[in-house]
Amino acid sequence: MADEDAFRLSAFFDSCYDDSEPVEALRDAVMDQFPPEGDEGLFAAVARKTSPFSALAYALGPDAVLRLPGWFGDFLLDAAQVRAQLPAAEEALTLTGTQRRDAVERIHAWMTGLGDDPDHDVDELLDGPLRVLRHAARIGQGAAGQVRWY
């Protein structure tokens, strides 16, 4: 079950989310560039009543989150920035053994305690962002990430 720290972190993320008209217009413009069909260069995580990025941040902890590109799940990187940011993202998102089991438990706790998605695909949430960044680096493309609340 989500603990008091999870609820405080959720409130913090809620207060940091910028849904101003210019920022939402930028998010829409970025989304317009995504291909209509998914491929290895795309990743989406959706959940009702909660943010998958927030669950990931709760699972990773502050030190790892600070190694991720951007600001609380939002980033727009050109190809050179992807290559530069990839090592830190790999360090933050490459979890094995006990570290991964603990992250899975924390994501489940978040998704059930703050949302209503107990069956969320935790492995995809942990692996998808890094897969996208590696793909972008491999083919020499930029990458974008965004948190959307509807």
PDB file of C-alpha atoms in Angstrom:
ATOM      1  CA  MET A   1       0.000   0.000   0.000  1.00  0.00           C
ATOM      2  CA  ALA A   2       1.186   3.531  -0.686  1.00  0.00           C
ATOM      3  CA  ASP A   3       2.661   5.223   2.364  1.00  0.00           C
ATOM      4  CA  GLU A   4       2.580   8.818   3.575  1.00  0.00           C
ATOM      5  CA  ASP A   5       5.659   9.633   1.471  1.00  0.00           C
ATOM      6  CA  ALA A   6       3.771   8.574  -1.662  1.00  0.00           C
ATOM      7  CA  PHE A   7       0.903  10.935  -0.890  1.00  0.00           C
ATOM      8  CA  ARG A   8       3.305  13.836  -0.223  1.00  0.00           C
ATOM      9  CA  LEU A   9       5.192  13.112  -3.450  1.00  0.00           C
ATOM     10  CA  SER A  10       1.915  12.970  -5.368  1.00  0.00           C
ATOM     11  CA  ALA A  11       0.890  16.362  -4.012  1.00  0.00           C
ATOM     12  CA  PHE A  12       4.300  17.751  -4.963  1.00  0.00           C
ATOM     13  CA  PHE A  13       4.042  16.443  -8.539  1.00  0.00           C
ATOM     14  CA  ASP A  14       0.514  17.823  -8.807  1.00  0.00           C
ATOM     15  CA  SER A  15       1.787  21.268  -7.807  1.00  0.00           C
ATOM     16  CA  CYS A  16       4.634  21.135 -10.357  1.00  0.00           C
ATOM     17  CA  TYR A  17       2.497  20.189 -13.359  1.00  0.00           C
ATOM     18  CA  ASP A  18       2.239  23.065 -15.812  1.00  0.00           C
ATOM     19  CA  ASP A  19      -1.020  22.933 -17.731  1.00  0.00           C
ATOM     20  CA  SER A  20      -0.836  26.489 -19.019  1.00  0.00           C
ATOM     21  CA  GLU A  21      -2.049  27.135 -22.555  1.00  0.00           C
ATOM     22  CA  PRO A  22       1.446  27.623 -24.083  1.00  0.00           C
ATOM     23  CA  VAL A  23       2.804  24.448 -22.491  1.00  0.00           C
ATOM     24  CA  GLU A  24      -0.227  22.398 -23.533  1.00  0.00           C
ATOM     25  CA  ALA A  25       0.134  23.792 -27.081  1.00  0.00           C
ATOM     26  CA  LEU A  26       3.762  22.626 -27.124  1.00  0.00           C
ATOM     27  CA  ARG A  27       2.734  19.176 -25.863  1.00  0.00           C
ATOM     28  CA  ASP A  28       0.099  18.987 -28.616  1.00  0.00           C
ATOM     29  CA  ALA A  29       2.654  20.034 -31.257  1.00  0.00           C
ATOM     30  CA  VAL A  30       5.063  17.332 -30.072  1.00  0.00           C
ATOM     31  CA  MET A  31       2.288  14.715 -30.065  1.00  0.00           C
ATOM     32  CA  ASP A  32       1.383  15.691 -33.643  1.00  0.00           C
ATOM     33  CA  GLN A  33       4.854  14.506 -34.691  1.00  0.00           C
ATOM     34  CA  PHE A  34       4.392  10.986 -33.338  1.00  0.00           C
ATOM     35  CA  PRO A  35       3.646   8.308 -35.922  1.00  0.00           C
ATOM     36  CA  PRO A  36       0.114   6.857 -35.745  1.00  0.00           C
ATOM     37  CA  GLU A  37       1.415   3.300 -35.259  1.00  0.00           C
ATOM     38  CA  GLY A  38       3.589   2.225 -32.351  1.00  0.00           C
ATOM     39  CA  ASP A  39       7.117   0.935 -32.843  1.00  0.00           C
ATOM     40  CA  GLU A  40      10.238   0.464 -30.719  1.00  0.00           C
ATOM     41  CA  GLY A  41      10.778   4.220 -30.788  1.00  0.00           C
ATOM     42  CA  LEU A  42       7.497   4.869 -28.954  1.00  0.00           C
ATOM     43  CA  PHE A  43       6.396   4.245 -25.407  1.00  0.00           C
ATOM     44  CA  ALA A  44       3.169   5.222 -23.680  1.00  0.00           C
ATOM     45  CA  ALA A  45       1.998   4.452 -20.179  1.00  0.00           C
ATOM     46  CA  VAL A  46      -1.514   5.389 -19.138  1.00  0.00           C
ATOM     47  CA  ALA A  47      -3.401   4.973 -15.903  1.00  0.00           C
ATOM     48  CA  ARG A  48      -6.640   6.188 -14.426  1.00  0.00           C
ATOM     49  CA  LYS A  49      -6.471   8.607 -11.483  1.00  0.00           C
ATOM     50  CA  THR A  50      -2.678   8.680 -11.315  1.00  0.00           C
ATOM     51  CA  SER A  51       0.435   9.393 -13.319  1.00  0.00           C
ATOM     52  CA  PRO A  52       2.637   6.484 -14.391  1.00  0.00           C
ATOM     53  CA  PHE A  53       5.647   8.830 -14.297  1.00  0.00           C
ATOM     54  CA  SER A  54       4.885   9.627 -10.661  1.00  0.00           C
ATOM     55  CA  ALA A  55       4.756   5.904  -9.873  1.00  0.00           C
ATOM     56  CA  LEU A  56       8.087   5.427 -11.649  1.00  0.00           C
ATOM     57  CA  ALA A  57       9.630   8.339  -9.744  1.00  0.00           C
ATOM     58  CA  TYR A  58       8.357   6.916  -6.447  1.00  0.00           C
ATOM     59  CA  ALA A  59       9.877   3.544  -7.328  1.00  0.00           C
ATOM     60  CA  LEU A  60      13.240   4.920  -8.447  1.00  0.00           C
ATOM     61  CA  GLY A  61      13.796   7.427  -5.671  1.00  0.00           C
ATOM     62  CA  PRO A  62      15.102  10.980  -5.887  1.00  0.00           C
ATOM     63  CA  ASP A  63      18.721  10.226  -6.838  1.00  0.00           C
ATOM     64  CA  ALA A  64      17.712   8.179  -9.866  1.00  0.00           C
ATOM     65  CA  VAL A  65      14.965  10.608 -10.920  1.00  0.00           C
ATOM     66  CA  LEU A  66      17.503  13.422 -10.978  1.00  0.00           C
ATOM     67  CA  ARG A  67      19.499  11.426 -13.570  1.00  0.00           C
ATOM     68  CA  LEU A  68      16.522  11.248 -15.935  1.00  0.00           C
ATOM     69  CA  PRO A  69      16.298  13.839 -18.696  1.00  0.00           C
ATOM     70  CA  GLY A  70      13.945  16.770 -18.421  1.00  0.00           C
ATOM     71  CA  TRP A  71      11.572  17.966 -15.761  1.00  0.00           C
ATOM     72  CA  PHE A  72       9.255  15.457 -14.042  1.00  0.00           C
ATOM     73  CA  GLY A  73       8.758  13.334 -17.159  1.00  0.00           C
ATOM     74  CA  ASP A  74       8.748  16.149 -19.720  1.00  0.00           C
ATOM     75  CA  PHE A  75      11.710  16.471 -22.067  1.00  0.00           C
ATOM     76  CA  LEU A  76      12.522  17.379 -25.650  1.00  0.00           C
ATOM     77  CA  LEU A  77      16.012  16.323 -26.765  1.00  0.00           C
ATOM     78  CA  ASP A  78      17.831  16.564 -30.071  1.00  0.00           C
ATOM     79  CA  ALA A  79      20.023  13.638 -31.173  1.00  0.00           C
ATOM     80  CA  ALA A  80      23.174  14.987 -29.492  1.00  0.00           C
ATOM     81  CA  GLN A  81      21.302  15.508 -26.220  1.00  0.00           C
ATOM     82  CA  VAL A  82      19.919  11.970 -26.368  1.00  0.00           C
ATOM     83  CA  ARG A  83      23.464  10.584 -26.686  1.00  0.00           C
ATOM     84  CA  ALA A  84      24.672  12.828 -23.859  1.00  0.00           C
ATOM     85  CA  GLN A  85      21.768  11.958 -21.513  1.00  0.00           C
ATOM     86  CA  LEU A  86      21.655   8.222 -22.233  1.00  0.00           C
ATOM     87  CA  PRO A  87      24.371   7.071 -19.774  1.00  0.00           C
ATOM     88  CA  ALA A  88      22.663   8.782 -16.836  1.00  0.00           C
ATOM     89  CA  ALA A  89      19.272   7.407 -17.870  1.00  0.00           C
ATOM     90  CA  GLU A  90      20.764   3.916 -18.143  1.00  0.00           C
ATOM     91  CA  GLU A  91      22.198   4.259 -14.657  1.00  0.00           C
ATOM     92  CA  ALA A  92      18.810   5.345 -13.307  1.00  0.00           C
ATOM     93  CA  LEU A  93      16.646   2.816 -15.146  1.00  0.00           C
ATOM     94  CA  THR A  94      18.759  -0.349 -15.284  1.00  0.00           C
ATOM     95  CA  LEU A  95      17.418  -2.237 -12.292  1.00  0.00           C
ATOM     96  CA  THR A  96      18.157  -5.857 -11.432  1.00  0.00           C
ATOM     97  CA  GLY A  97      17.585  -8.258  -8.566  1.00  0.00           C
ATOM     98  CA  THR A  98      16.382  -6.800  -5.284  1.00  0.00           C
ATOM     99  CA  GLN A  99      16.475  -3.259  -6.642  1.00  0.00           C
ATOM    100  CA  ARG A 100      14.029  -4.184  -9.412  1.00  0.00           C
ATOM    101  CA  ARG A 101      11.768  -6.203  -7.082  1.00  0.00           C
ATOM    102  CA  ASP A 102      11.579  -3.227  -4.710  1.00  0.00           C
ATOM    103  CA  ALA A 103      10.761  -0.883  -7.621  1.00  0.00           C
ATOM    104  CA  VAL A 104       8.002  -3.230  -8.826  1.00  0.00           C
ATOM    105  CA  GLU A 105       6.489  -3.322  -5.329  1.00  0.00           C
ATOM    106  CA  ARG A 106       6.574   0.467  -5.037  1.00  0.00           C
ATOM    107  CA  ILE A 107       4.947   0.932  -8.461  1.00  0.00           C
ATOM    108  CA  HIS A 108       2.188  -1.515  -7.520  1.00  0.00           C
ATOM    109  CA  ALA A 109       1.689   0.313  -4.223  1.00  0.00           C
ATOM    110  CA  TRP A 110       1.403   3.643  -6.067  1.00  0.00           C
ATOM    111  CA  MET A 111      -0.915   2.340  -8.758  1.00  0.00           C
ATOM    112  CA  THR A 112      -3.286   0.810  -6.213  1.00  0.00           C
ATOM    113  CA  GLY A 113      -2.971   3.363  -3.394  1.00  0.00           C
ATOM    114  CA  LEU A 114      -3.151   6.543  -5.474  1.00  0.00           C
ATOM    115  CA  GLY A 115      -4.782   5.176  -8.623  1.00  0.00           C
ATOM    116  CA  ASP A 116      -6.942   2.257  -9.550  1.00  0.00           C
ATOM    117  CA  ASP A 117      -4.663   0.268 -11.838  1.00  0.00           C
ATOM    118  CA  PRO A 118      -3.430  -2.787  -9.900  1.00  0.00           C
ATOM    119  CA  ASP A 119      -2.693  -4.634 -13.160  1.00  0.00           C
ATOM    120  CA  HIS A 120      -0.481  -1.906 -14.638  1.00  0.00           C
ATOM    121  CA  ASP A 121       2.342  -3.299 -16.815  1.00  0.00           C
ATOM    122  CA  VAL A 122       5.174  -2.542 -14.405  1.00  0.00           C
ATOM    123  CA  ASP A 123       7.872  -4.130 -16.567  1.00  0.00           C
ATOM    124  CA  GLU A 124       6.928  -1.913 -19.509  1.00  0.00           C
ATOM    125  CA  LEU A 125       6.903   1.159 -17.262  1.00  0.00           C
ATOM    126  CA  LEU A 126      10.408   0.317 -16.044  1.00  0.00           C
ATOM    127  CA  ASP A 127      11.810  -0.718 -19.443  1.00  0.00           C
ATOM    128  CA  GLY A 128       9.943   1.431 -21.995  1.00  0.00           C
ATOM    129  CA  PRO A 129      11.602   4.810 -21.437  1.00  0.00           C
ATOM    130  CA  LEU A 130      15.116   3.403 -21.686  1.00  0.00           C
ATOM    131  CA  ARG A 131      14.177   1.384 -24.779  1.00  0.00           C
ATOM    132  CA  VAL A 132      13.019   4.596 -26.483  1.00  0.00           C
ATOM    133  CA  LEU A 133      16.151   6.540 -25.542  1.00  0.00           C
ATOM    134  CA  ARG A 134      18.422   3.710 -26.718  1.00  0.00           C
ATOM    135  CA  HIS A 135      16.502   3.475 -29.989  1.00  0.00           C
ATOM    136  CA  ALA A 136      16.815   7.228 -30.572  1.00  0.00           C
ATOM    137  CA  ALA A 137      20.551   7.120 -29.839  1.00  0.00           C
ATOM    138  CA  ARG A 138      21.060   4.116 -32.127  1.00  0.00           C
ATOM    139  CA  ILE A 139      19.369   5.733 -35.129  1.00  0.00           C
ATOM    140  CA  GLY A 140      20.540   9.283 -34.433  1.00  0.00           C
ATOM    141  CA  GLN A 141      17.176  10.858 -33.603  1.00  0.00           C
ATOM    142  CA  GLY A 142      15.929  13.141 -30.905  1.00  0.00           C
ATOM    143  CA  ALA A 143      13.439  12.026 -28.281  1.00  0.00           C
ATOM    144  CA  ALA A 144      10.495  13.544 -26.466  1.00  0.00           C
ATOM    145  CA  GLY A 145       8.754  12.611 -23.261  1.00  0.00           C
ATOM    146  CA  GLN A 146       5.711  14.169 -21.717  1.00  0.00           C
ATOM    147  CA  VAL A 147       3.292  13.683 -18.909  1.00  0.00           C
ATOM    148  CA  ARG A 148      -0.315  14.348 -19.918  1.00  0.00           C
ATOM    149  CA  TRP A 149      -3.253  14.574 -17.551  1.00  0.00           C
ATOM    150  CA  TYR A 150      -6.761  14.351 -18.923  1.00  0.00           C
TER     151      TYR A 150
END
